[in-house]
Amino acid sequence: MSPEPVYRPNVSPTEAPPRTSILRWVLTLVLALAVVAVMGITWLTWNDWNRSRAWVSAQVSEALGRPFAIRGPLDLEWEWPQQRETTWRRWVPGPTVHAQDVLIGNPTGYEGRAPHLAHIGQVSADLALLPLLGRTIDIRRVALAEPDVRLERQKDGRDNWTLAFPKSSDRSSWSVSIGRVVLSDGRLAYDDAPRDLSLAGTLDTLAPEATDGGRYGVGFEFSGWHAKAQVRGSGKAGELLSLKDERLDFPLQLQARAGRVSATAEGVIANPRQLSGVDFKVALRGGSLADLYPLTGIVLPDTPAFATDGHLVGQLKAKQAVWDYKDFTGTIGQSDIAGEVTYTSAEARPRLSGTLRSKLVRLADLGPIVGAKSNNPDKAPRTGKVLPDDPFDTARWDKMDLDLRYTGQRIERPQAVPINSISTHAVLENGLLKLVPLDFGVAGGHFKTQVQMDPRKQPMAVSVRGDVQGLKLSSLFPKVELMKKSLGDVDGGIAVDARGASVAQMAATANGELRLYVRDGVMSQQLLDLAGLNLGSVVVSKLFGQDKEVRLRCALADIPVRDGVAHLRDVKINTDDALVDITGTANLRTEQLDMDVNPKAYELKLFSLRTPLEVKGPFAAPKVGVKPGPLVVRAAAAVAALAVAPGALVLAPITVPGASDNASCAPLLKQGSKAPKAGRPRSVDSPASAAPAKQGAARASNAPVMPAAGESSAGSR
């Protein structure tokens, strides 16, 4: 049998498998794209970009909304493979643009001191190639060599650094993204007219040994003026500043001095692009806390020299910045200070709140704060005056609100035992200052006061309410207390309204009442001399004799104050020997005393030339003398008695008037315990010579509303 025929398909020799055809087309397309890419890169590389400078400058000027010009060579080079990439992107060519002599102008219509915002000697920008397909110019790294930047802000608040990008309706417009910035051999100037601040500085790459193990890469120095104070400083910063990474902690170290204030800070800035937060260790030194206002905007009182060290944390949201100065310690004068404060930026006024505390406070350090001692070394002292005339600086009180609590565990006076303590709650709101309460623990007792100062009224309206409770006078004087002698316990109260910018002006316009009473004490020339009460020791020695100890049963001082004149309406000292009545005035405006001291013996004396005394003269140096009239009368009577009948002296002694039987301590203490009243007293009249000053005295109707003496702002005790 013949074999069966085999079927063979008829295949055209010109046909090829479909897979081979697709592969060929892909290879052809890749080859074509590669040729185009090579040709494009070749053209970009060898093209004379200097011919395109004008076009590039025009495009950038339009994008920035301000003049921009490349006045030097413009060039482009490629890096392949890219050294800074580690993934497949390493094999994507990376173009780098080089430009020299680049000028960025001020906004159109802005007339500044400098003709431009910035001049850069050389710019090198590394671009990402693939984002260009999505119309994004991604500058991964830009290096600025010899940049000279001039930042300015004018008095009307306009500045030359804010970029106002023109709005475009073209959705396909290009966007720009900037990664890291490297600076070298830079210069920076800053002029801020509203703050009267002018600074100029330099920036440069640090030597390897100065980078603190690579933490820092750039060093800077600056100097200039803030108002009339010279400003100097230096520091270190990170080498690369990321404008994209929001989690970057950019390191910064700073030392600066402006006038009497110096500061050192070291820490990090979180997200430098948004300035979302800072975390620094900060040390401050200065001649007065008030010196911080021009630099920080924080309103603080005038103080002696201060020094603090603490932890500064800030959340820098627009118009809602919050600064916390935590766990700080330091000194003000020779007093210690510690605590934590928070500064919050807000409309219409910022706010400072917190808690402060001291273990030991020297009264001398509190002097400038309460207007009792000038902090100006050039101010000449007042000759022959004792009341402080340094005005409170209230011009800034409406610039910031305040809510601070302060506690001092001990207050120390020179050459005296410590006063127990001080505590206050200071509230400053819309320019009105309240110290409610302001409590002193004094010599085993308490002096509880409430103070309100309102500079919105001119002259400034001041109100003081206070209670004195159980103050032991001897505890104020260590030499007396060592002798285990008591000068008595003091209780009482004060309610005064006044007008004025200083303590002296307030005293000169004061209206109100002061009531004090003393129980169970002793007096003698020696004790009062040891206590430093020289005027009292002279009076006691003239009344009772030198070195004689006198038992004090009680004493009362009921003193109304009208138009700056204190009237000794009812001032009595009750002893075993006599009741001493003191009358007269203390003129707080002229600082002059005019008092009479009238002793009335309880028992008939055989022969006594004890006579009323007069105390006259300035507060700084009063003089005690014997009133001549009563002394002449008694001396004449004694001489006549001796001449007529010497033996009659046994039967008819010459005496001073006897004291009234009802002048005992009970009614005195009852009167002294009455609550004083504020306002202009009607029960006394000011003498013609003590007419009110032109600025006027505070009237009760115009006085700030305050709680009654002994009450807090929330009600009675």
XYZ file of C-alpha atoms in Angstrom:
717
model
C 0.000 0.000 0.000
C 1.160 3.370 -0.766
C 1.595 5.660 2.229
C -1.150 8.201 3.043
C -0.388 11.710 1.928
C 0.747 14.154 4.732
C -1.183 17.472 5.071
C 1.076 20.493 4.974
C -0.413 23.995 5.415
C 0.366 26.579 2.810
C 2.189 29.389 4.730
C 3.206 32.613 3.072
C 6.878 33.310 3.544
C 6.121 37.083 4.071
C 4.022 36.663 7.291
C 5.574 36.761 10.835
C 4.191 35.779 14.216
C 2.181 38.591 15.938
C 4.456 38.613 19.052
C 7.503 39.395 16.978
C 5.721 42.284 15.315
C 4.716 43.938 18.644
C 8.213 43.570 20.076
C 9.679 45.141 17.006
C 7.346 48.139 17.311
C 8.164 48.575 21.031
C 11.860 48.462 20.342
C 11.457 50.926 17.561
C 9.495 53.325 19.802
C 12.011 53.077 22.649
C 14.835 53.681 20.248
C 13.027 56.697 18.820
C 12.356 58.115 22.302
C 15.965 57.506 23.303
C 17.139 59.315 20.203
C 14.765 62.187 20.972
C 15.907 62.249 24.612
C 19.542 62.207 23.601
C 18.923 64.925 21.074
C 16.952 66.930 23.657
C 19.583 66.508 26.331
C 22.270 67.302 23.821
C 20.403 70.429 22.802
C 19.779 71.424 26.418
C 23.412 70.786 27.254
C 24.997 72.496 24.299
C 22.387 75.183 23.809
C 23.588 78.699 24.567
C 21.215 79.505 27.424
C 22.611 83.012 27.690
C 20.446 83.856 24.675
C 17.409 82.829 26.742
C 18.225 84.913 29.848
C 15.830 87.687 28.938
C 12.972 85.220 28.364
C 13.689 83.348 31.624
C 13.943 86.631 33.561
C 10.617 87.816 32.136
C 8.858 84.554 33.032
C 10.177 84.566 36.614
C 9.331 88.273 37.037
C 5.758 87.547 36.038
C 5.572 84.583 38.428
C 7.002 86.541 41.391
C 5.191 89.793 40.749
C 8.413 91.779 41.047
C 11.534 92.483 38.956
C 13.876 89.525 38.411
C 17.016 89.452 36.284
C 19.883 87.066 35.513
C 22.741 89.363 34.617
C 25.524 86.787 34.492
C 26.086 83.467 32.680
C 23.216 80.965 32.596
C 24.137 77.307 32.128
C 22.743 73.782 32.446
C 24.530 70.535 33.256
C 23.412 66.955 33.763
C 24.183 64.383 36.421
C 23.778 60.715 35.503
C 23.565 58.571 37.457
C 22.498 60.864 40.273
C 24.623 60.581 43.369
C 21.935 61.750 45.833
C 19.363 59.142 44.748
C 19.352 55.471 45.816
C 16.309 53.954 44.038
C 15.527 53.635 40.336
C 15.333 57.411 40.253
C 19.122 57.306 40.404
C 19.102 56.399 36.698
C 16.898 59.314 35.700
C 19.119 62.174 34.485
C 19.136 65.157 36.823
C 19.579 68.650 35.432
C 21.320 71.381 37.437
C 20.834 75.027 36.491
C 23.644 77.487 37.201
C 23.098 81.227 37.155
C 25.346 84.095 38.196
C 24.676 87.669 39.197
C 20.986 87.170 39.995
C 18.915 90.163 41.143
C 15.505 90.046 42.884
C 13.908 93.474 43.137
C 11.477 95.062 45.578
C 7.726 94.945 44.842
C 6.482 97.405 42.268
C 5.935 100.796 43.873
C 7.914 99.943 47.018
C 10.460 102.635 47.867
C 12.938 101.096 50.272
C 16.332 102.044 51.579
C 17.918 99.255 49.522
C 17.286 99.185 45.737
C 16.486 95.468 45.773
C 15.428 92.567 47.962
C 18.359 90.280 47.163
C 21.463 89.989 45.032
C 22.972 86.518 44.689
C 26.445 85.938 43.320
C 25.714 82.407 42.097
C 22.698 80.089 42.179
C 22.805 76.336 41.607
C 19.445 74.550 41.502
C 19.011 70.771 41.211
C 15.783 69.939 39.347
C 13.718 66.755 39.256
C 13.028 65.791 35.636
C 9.866 63.672 35.940
C 7.675 66.288 37.775
C 8.084 68.523 34.744
C 5.578 66.255 32.990
C 2.995 67.414 35.535
C 3.887 71.099 35.131
C 5.702 71.163 38.498
C 9.130 72.693 38.902
C 10.569 70.597 41.727
C 13.791 72.195 42.988
C 15.238 69.511 45.220
C 18.253 71.522 46.317
C 19.324 75.108 45.767
C 22.746 76.465 46.740
C 23.153 80.215 47.132
C 26.689 81.570 47.067
C 27.346 85.134 48.248
C 23.687 86.062 48.767
C 23.068 89.648 49.896
C 19.504 89.939 51.249
C 17.953 93.230 52.417
C 14.701 92.814 54.380
C 12.757 95.993 55.150
C 9.494 96.938 56.834
C 8.179 100.476 56.645
C 6.257 102.454 59.259
C 2.944 101.701 57.569
C 3.603 97.945 57.955
C 4.451 97.187 54.315
C 7.460 94.929 53.750
C 9.545 93.917 50.757
C 9.803 90.182 51.394
C 6.170 89.066 51.100
C 5.653 87.392 47.721
C 2.290 88.209 46.160
C 1.950 85.653 43.380
C -0.396 86.858 40.629
C -3.649 84.905 40.479
C -4.209 82.963 37.275
C -7.329 81.350 35.861
C -5.230 78.910 33.824
C -5.530 75.560 35.580
C -2.517 74.307 33.661
C -0.192 76.950 35.156
C 3.101 75.777 36.549
C 3.750 75.277 40.264
C 7.046 75.538 42.113
C 8.270 73.356 44.963
C 11.529 74.047 46.833
C 13.297 71.437 48.917
C 16.556 72.328 50.644
C 18.543 75.555 50.730
C 22.291 75.805 51.305
C 23.875 79.185 52.054
C 27.518 80.237 51.947
C 29.312 83.565 52.289
C 26.008 85.335 52.814
C 25.042 88.777 54.051
C 21.703 89.700 55.574
C 20.308 93.106 56.564
C 17.031 93.783 58.393
C 15.423 97.204 58.879
C 12.167 97.379 60.856
C 10.896 100.964 61.098
C 7.917 100.255 63.434
C 10.248 98.630 65.981
C 13.122 101.047 65.349
C 15.390 98.067 64.665
C 18.266 97.861 62.193
C 20.531 94.798 61.906
C 23.189 93.561 59.506
C 24.957 90.209 59.581
C 26.965 87.551 57.790
C 26.473 83.810 57.245
C 29.107 81.255 56.302
C 29.812 77.554 56.328
C 31.429 76.346 59.536
C 34.761 74.600 59.666
C 34.402 70.857 60.475
C 35.752 71.306 64.018
C 33.062 73.924 64.797
C 30.008 71.903 63.751
C 29.522 70.157 67.128
C 29.683 66.701 65.631
C 27.831 67.677 62.466
C 24.831 69.209 64.275
C 25.512 72.681 62.877
C 26.676 73.697 59.434
C 26.306 77.491 59.215
C 27.637 80.191 61.523
C 26.362 83.756 61.669
C 27.114 87.089 63.291
C 25.076 90.290 63.400
C 25.141 93.786 64.855
C 23.046 96.919 64.693
C 20.802 99.181 66.734
C 17.472 98.923 68.488
C 16.367 102.505 69.197
C 19.443 103.885 70.982
C 20.679 100.484 72.200
C 23.419 98.669 70.344
C 22.639 95.077 69.341
C 25.222 92.343 68.837
C 24.982 88.591 68.462
C 26.248 85.379 66.939
C 25.211 81.770 66.604
C 25.073 78.530 64.665
C 22.381 76.881 62.579
C 21.828 73.673 60.660
C 23.541 73.437 57.302
C 20.468 72.440 55.309
C 17.146 74.125 55.764
C 14.231 71.986 54.616
C 11.255 73.868 53.260
C 9.239 70.727 52.598
C 9.695 68.364 55.508
C 7.229 69.460 58.190
C 8.782 67.164 60.791
C 12.285 68.524 60.522
C 13.832 69.824 63.754
C 16.152 72.576 62.623
C 18.905 73.229 65.230
C 19.760 76.763 66.289
C 22.175 78.260 68.817
C 22.136 81.981 69.612
C 23.915 84.521 71.797
C 22.702 88.117 71.608
C 22.809 91.395 73.508
C 20.637 94.503 73.104
C 21.359 97.391 75.436
C 21.211 96.026 78.998
C 19.571 92.743 77.963
C 21.526 89.647 76.926
C 20.186 86.237 75.931
C 21.494 82.799 75.080
C 19.314 80.123 73.491
C 19.857 76.616 72.176
C 17.276 74.267 70.745
C 15.296 73.429 67.639
C 12.718 74.997 65.348
C 10.062 72.552 64.232
C 9.046 72.894 60.574
C 10.936 76.068 59.641
C 8.681 76.612 56.635
C 5.593 77.129 58.839
C 7.392 78.113 62.074
C 4.962 75.799 63.843
C 6.972 75.555 67.032
C 10.195 76.125 68.935
C 11.842 74.311 71.826
C 14.754 76.135 73.445
C 16.717 76.412 76.623
C 16.868 80.151 77.249
C 18.903 82.272 79.657
C 18.140 85.988 80.055
C 20.127 88.736 81.773
C 19.266 92.415 82.027
C 19.264 95.651 83.963
C 15.477 95.616 84.476
C 12.526 93.465 83.468
C 11.043 96.567 81.851
C 13.862 96.425 79.257
C 12.221 93.338 77.716
C 9.261 95.281 76.326
C 10.957 96.795 73.242
C 12.317 93.374 72.290
C 9.363 91.120 73.129
C 6.285 93.304 73.603
C 5.860 91.883 77.129
C 4.921 94.568 79.696
C 6.815 94.029 82.966
C 7.605 96.386 85.874
C 10.804 98.268 86.483
C 13.101 96.120 88.643
C 16.734 95.772 89.694
C 19.042 93.659 87.532
C 17.647 90.197 86.770
C 18.795 86.807 85.510
C 16.700 83.755 84.569
C 17.250 80.299 83.083
C 14.373 78.220 81.771
C 12.735 76.164 79.043
C 10.960 78.091 76.254
C 8.367 76.243 74.190
C 6.368 78.033 71.507
C 3.448 77.267 69.221
C 3.662 79.914 66.531
C 0.254 79.975 64.901
C -0.675 83.144 63.058
C -2.140 85.680 65.533
C -2.395 82.883 68.114
C 1.206 82.334 69.124
C 1.647 80.759 72.542
C 4.966 80.937 74.399
C 5.529 78.932 77.582
C 8.550 79.788 79.731
C 8.611 76.718 81.956
C 10.434 75.776 85.135
C 12.604 78.891 85.115
C 14.732 79.996 88.038
C 16.699 83.161 88.575
C 17.195 86.320 90.584
C 15.880 89.886 90.666
C 18.431 91.954 92.513
C 19.350 89.724 95.437
C 15.917 88.068 95.570
C 15.312 84.662 94.034
C 12.514 84.009 91.533
C 11.040 80.855 89.991
C 7.891 79.756 88.234
C 6.228 79.376 84.873
C 4.514 81.938 82.648
C 2.543 81.794 79.393
C 2.411 84.557 76.792
C -0.496 84.352 74.356
C -0.739 86.549 71.292
C -4.325 87.580 70.639
C -6.569 90.380 69.444
C -6.845 93.083 70.691
C -4.165 92.581 73.368
C -1.781 89.745 74.194
C -1.964 88.150 77.625
C 0.649 87.075 80.167
C -0.416 84.600 82.851
C 1.356 82.344 85.293
C 2.639 81.680 88.775
C 5.778 83.104 90.383
C 7.379 82.346 93.726
C 10.364 83.388 95.822
C 11.990 81.877 98.857
C 13.627 85.138 99.939
C 12.688 88.668 98.877
C 14.641 91.763 99.850
C 12.509 94.875 100.320
C 15.181 96.899 98.540
C 14.531 94.832 95.383
C 10.807 95.632 95.552
C 11.488 99.367 95.740
C 11.492 100.183 91.999
C 8.401 98.023 91.448
C 6.279 99.986 93.945
C 7.768 103.357 93.039
C 9.778 103.585 96.241
C 13.247 103.627 94.690
C 14.496 104.835 91.363
C 16.130 102.302 89.059
C 17.699 105.128 87.063
C 21.337 105.536 88.133
C 21.455 109.037 86.605
C 18.535 110.360 88.657
C 19.597 112.754 91.417
C 18.122 112.079 94.876
C 15.500 114.446 96.310
C 17.086 116.680 98.897
C 15.207 116.835 102.197
C 12.330 114.621 101.011
C 11.358 111.104 102.010
C 8.321 110.268 99.857
C 9.319 108.635 96.528
C 8.515 110.742 93.471
C 9.451 108.234 90.748
C 6.348 107.894 88.555
C 4.850 104.529 87.705
C 5.368 103.793 84.014
C 1.757 103.252 82.996
C 2.124 104.107 79.286
C 2.281 100.401 78.344
C -0.441 99.074 80.647
C -3.005 99.058 77.840
C -0.689 97.062 75.548
C -1.115 93.734 77.350
C -3.376 91.958 79.838
C -1.915 90.252 82.882
C -2.955 87.532 85.323
C -0.100 86.621 87.665
C -0.012 85.079 91.123
C 3.061 85.668 93.244
C 4.141 84.272 96.601
C 7.227 85.246 98.585
C 7.982 82.990 101.527
C 10.163 85.529 103.337
C 10.762 89.247 103.025
C 13.968 90.585 104.455
C 14.843 94.115 105.453
C 18.457 95.212 105.972
C 19.398 95.121 109.651
C 16.028 93.696 110.623
C 14.410 90.306 111.005
C 12.526 88.978 107.971
C 8.929 89.951 107.460
C 7.061 86.715 107.190
C 5.706 86.585 103.657
C 4.028 88.287 100.722
C 1.367 87.082 98.316
C -0.610 88.835 95.623
C -2.828 88.250 92.625
C -2.111 90.897 89.993
C -4.705 91.402 87.269
C -4.120 93.945 84.493
C -7.008 94.271 82.063
C -7.554 97.027 79.533
C -5.069 99.229 81.402
C -6.662 98.778 84.861
C -4.404 97.162 87.484
C -5.778 95.363 90.528
C -3.800 93.725 93.305
C -6.517 91.688 94.963
C -5.289 90.713 97.410
C -1.880 92.120 98.303
C -1.085 90.436 101.612
C 1.958 90.846 103.816
C 2.710 88.531 106.703
C 4.321 91.083 109.001
C 5.944 90.408 112.348
C 3.643 87.606 113.381
C 0.571 89.384 111.982
C -0.941 90.288 108.650
C -1.326 93.445 106.610
C -4.044 92.567 104.111
C -4.669 95.116 101.388
C -6.423 95.574 98.098
C -5.012 98.068 95.620
C -6.505 99.417 92.409
C -4.696 101.743 89.980
C -6.492 103.241 86.992
C -4.245 105.262 84.646
C -7.160 105.717 82.225
C -8.143 108.623 84.474
C -5.771 111.551 84.642
C -4.217 111.979 87.099
C -4.195 108.243 87.788
C -6.900 107.164 90.255
C -5.673 104.972 93.117
C -7.607 103.175 95.850
C -6.166 101.342 98.843
C -8.115 99.276 101.356
C -6.401 97.328 104.083
C -6.493 95.667 107.488
C -3.698 95.327 110.035
C -4.130 92.254 112.213
C -1.985 91.265 115.188
C 1.267 92.877 114.073
C 3.923 92.548 116.792
C 6.048 95.678 116.640
C 9.026 94.170 118.455
C 9.390 91.471 115.801
C 10.302 94.154 113.277
C 13.386 95.123 115.273
C 15.791 92.292 116.142
C 17.697 94.172 118.834
C 14.457 94.911 120.690
C 13.210 91.353 120.334
C 16.502 90.010 121.708
C 15.791 91.970 124.866
C 12.482 90.071 125.143
C 10.613 93.347 125.327
C 7.323 94.059 123.590
C 6.482 97.333 121.907
C 2.859 96.187 121.585
C 0.498 94.525 119.141
C -0.983 96.631 116.334
C -4.419 96.277 114.722
C -6.382 98.615 112.524
C -7.252 99.525 108.978
C -6.817 101.996 106.138
C -9.145 103.247 103.398
C -7.684 105.903 101.091
C -8.380 107.205 97.597
C -5.845 109.360 95.761
C -4.713 110.679 92.409
C -1.199 110.812 90.984
C 1.541 109.008 89.087
C 3.991 108.583 92.007
C 3.828 107.799 95.708
C 4.530 111.447 96.512
C 1.705 112.653 94.251
C -0.688 110.077 95.643
C 0.100 111.116 99.212
C -0.391 114.781 98.284
C -3.951 114.133 97.054
C -5.005 111.417 99.513
C -8.467 111.355 101.083
C -9.651 108.776 103.593
C -9.028 107.480 107.075
C -6.363 105.574 108.983
C -7.108 103.864 112.278
C -4.540 101.941 114.327
C -4.547 100.792 117.921
C -1.841 99.200 120.046
C -2.214 96.972 123.102
C 0.164 95.872 125.851
C 3.686 97.124 125.318
C 6.565 99.015 126.872
C 8.435 102.160 125.847
C 11.757 103.681 126.787
C 14.397 105.814 125.169
C 16.727 102.823 124.970
C 14.176 100.528 123.277
C 13.141 103.127 120.730
C 16.766 103.957 119.961
C 17.477 100.266 119.363
C 14.494 100.138 117.026
C 15.774 103.153 115.097
C 12.703 105.226 116.055
C 14.708 108.317 116.895
C 11.841 110.799 116.957
C 9.877 108.587 119.337
C 12.860 108.124 121.642
C 13.311 111.902 121.959
C 9.626 112.416 122.783
C 9.570 109.602 125.358
C 12.745 110.821 127.070
C 11.379 114.355 127.361
C 8.016 113.151 128.702
C 9.067 110.418 131.099
C 12.794 110.905 131.581
C 15.824 109.179 130.182
C 16.301 105.420 130.537
C 12.929 105.036 132.238
C 10.784 102.145 131.017
C 7.121 103.031 130.631
C 4.359 100.450 130.427
C 2.045 101.024 127.491
C -1.537 100.062 128.235
C -2.921 101.000 124.841
C -2.709 103.594 122.105
C -5.041 104.905 119.440
C -4.418 106.728 116.171
C -7.585 107.932 114.429
C -6.316 110.015 111.526
C -8.509 111.383 108.744
C -6.657 112.477 105.624
C -8.067 115.308 103.543
C -6.470 116.713 100.409
C -3.082 115.327 101.381
C -3.135 116.574 104.977
C -3.294 114.011 107.795
C -5.173 115.427 110.798
C -4.371 113.893 114.163
C -8.015 113.954 115.195
C -7.732 111.467 118.001
C -4.238 110.195 118.811
C -3.752 109.021 122.399
C -1.133 106.986 124.259
C -2.299 105.498 127.564
C 0.469 104.572 130.040
C 0.592 103.785 133.752
C 1.764 107.337 134.430
C -0.184 109.500 132.022
C -2.470 109.840 129.074
C -0.572 111.484 126.212
C -2.727 113.364 123.715
C -1.196 114.216 120.331
C -2.785 116.819 118.058
C -1.768 118.617 114.884
C -1.184 117.774 111.242
C 1.203 115.980 108.938
C 1.198 117.687 105.553
C 1.946 115.010 102.955
C 2.326 117.554 100.171
C 4.975 119.707 101.806
C 6.270 116.843 104.021
C 6.044 119.000 107.134
C 5.041 118.044 110.685
C 3.198 120.380 113.077
C 2.199 118.421 116.180
C 1.655 119.050 119.886
C 2.259 116.346 122.502
C 0.208 116.951 125.652
C 0.796 114.695 128.717
C -1.869 114.444 131.436
C -0.676 112.728 134.608
C -2.939 110.277 136.403
C -1.443 111.027 139.830
C -0.631 114.336 141.557
C 3.072 115.012 141.517
C 4.904 117.016 144.155
C 6.811 119.111 141.684
C 6.916 118.641 137.930
C 8.014 120.758 135.012
C 6.626 118.178 132.540
C 5.009 120.272 129.852
C 3.542 119.911 126.368
C 6.006 119.309 123.551
C 5.903 120.450 119.965
C 7.168 118.493 116.968
C 7.833 120.625 113.925
C 9.831 120.490 110.728
C 10.257 118.339 107.628
C 9.653 114.595 107.631
C 13.350 114.045 106.929
C 14.546 115.899 110.079
C 11.795 116.911 112.528
C 12.696 118.667 115.768
C 11.213 118.193 119.217
C 10.985 121.162 121.562
C 9.253 122.246 124.761
C 6.318 124.609 124.359
C 7.484 127.739 126.219
C 4.124 129.063 127.487
C 3.086 126.310 129.941
C 6.681 125.878 131.109
C 7.000 129.586 132.111
C 3.701 129.482 134.037
C 4.707 126.401 136.026
C 8.205 127.662 136.755
C 6.808 130.970 138.043
C 4.364 129.148 140.326
C 7.131 127.015 141.764
C 9.372 130.019 142.500
C 6.507 131.865 144.182
C 5.713 128.888 146.371
C 9.302 128.575 147.496
C 9.551 132.267 148.302
C 6.307 132.539 150.269
C 6.146 129.282 152.209
C 8.756 126.626 151.548
C 7.069 124.270 153.957
C 3.813 124.558 152.106
C 5.268 122.447 149.320
C 4.459 119.437 151.453
C 0.818 120.407 151.593
C 0.266 122.112 148.200
C 2.189 120.453 145.378
C 2.358 121.979 141.925
C 0.855 119.526 139.403
C -0.110 119.133 135.801
C -3.864 118.741 135.034
C -5.251 115.344 135.990
C -6.377 112.910 133.341
C -10.072 112.238 132.872
C -11.400 109.152 134.566
C -13.087 107.843 131.439
C -9.902 107.923 129.344
C -9.335 104.203 129.730
C -8.342 101.655 127.141
C -11.809 100.225 126.583
C -13.260 103.223 124.759
C -9.977 103.801 122.926
C -9.851 100.271 121.593
C -13.545 100.398 120.704
C -12.999 103.553 118.689
C -9.859 102.187 117.049
C -11.603 99.014 115.896
C -14.107 100.929 113.751
C -13.646 100.370 110.019
C -12.107 103.388 108.290
C -13.965 105.075 105.448
C -12.578 106.214 102.124
C -13.294 109.533 100.486
C -12.894 113.149 101.538
C -13.594 113.458 105.293
C -16.121 116.111 106.232
C -15.231 116.262 109.912
C -11.995 118.185 109.336
C -11.083 121.269 107.391
C -7.797 121.781 105.644
C -5.970 124.949 106.743
C -5.617 127.697 104.173
C -1.907 127.044 103.886
C -2.632 123.456 102.898
C -4.937 124.147 99.958
C -5.140 121.350 97.407
C -2.668 121.297 94.559
C -3.836 122.259 91.054
C -4.184 118.666 89.933
C -6.917 118.281 92.529
C -7.758 115.698 95.109
C -9.715 112.542 94.524
C -13.363 112.832 95.431
C -15.317 109.876 96.724
C -17.662 110.045 93.744
C -14.737 109.776 91.280
C -12.781 107.137 93.171
C -12.517 103.609 91.772
C -15.033 101.201 93.246
C -13.262 98.884 95.675
C -14.442 96.325 98.236
C -14.656 97.474 101.838
C -11.615 97.117 104.046
C -11.006 93.513 104.921
C -13.089 92.180 102.038
C -11.949 90.386 98.939
C -13.334 91.001 95.491
C -15.699 88.086 96.066
C -17.182 89.374 99.310
C -16.456 89.644 103.010
C -13.993 87.531 104.823
